[in-house]
Phi, psi and omega in degrees: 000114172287153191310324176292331190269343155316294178325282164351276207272323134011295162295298161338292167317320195284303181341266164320297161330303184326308186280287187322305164300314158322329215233317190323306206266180187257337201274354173347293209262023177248035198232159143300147161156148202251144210220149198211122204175126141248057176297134161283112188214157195277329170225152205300173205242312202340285188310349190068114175254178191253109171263026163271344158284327146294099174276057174311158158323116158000291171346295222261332190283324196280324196277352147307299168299313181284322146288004176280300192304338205259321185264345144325325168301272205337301181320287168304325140321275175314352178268310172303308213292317184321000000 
């Protein structure tokens, strides 16, 4: 493996902990954290919000947790292909 694809998976790898430990708890959905999804939302995700100021819907909370979980897949693919 050459020093670009070390680097690569290094980052990944923190990526991926990262999401991972986020998600491990229940308290998930009371944090910052930022998200890359065109989950259809009344404020944009990219940037991450807070949701003690913002009360989204149930709803709105599981296709959160759930496009997270779905790029934590992504995340991890890509660390295999390396």
């Amino acid at each position: 493996m050459d020093l670009q694809k070390l680097e690569k998976a290094k980052k990944l790898q923190c990526e991926i902990d990262e999401l991972s430990a986020f998600l491990s708890h229940d308290g998930w959905k009371h944090k910052f954290f930022k998200i890359k999804t065109d989950l259809e939302s009344p404020i944009p995700l990219w940037g991450g919000y807070d949701f003690k100021t913002y009360n989204p819907s149930n709803e709105l909370k599981d296709k959160i947790k759930s496009a997270m979980q779905d790029y934590l897949a992504d995340l991890l693919a890509e660390l295999e292909e390396l």
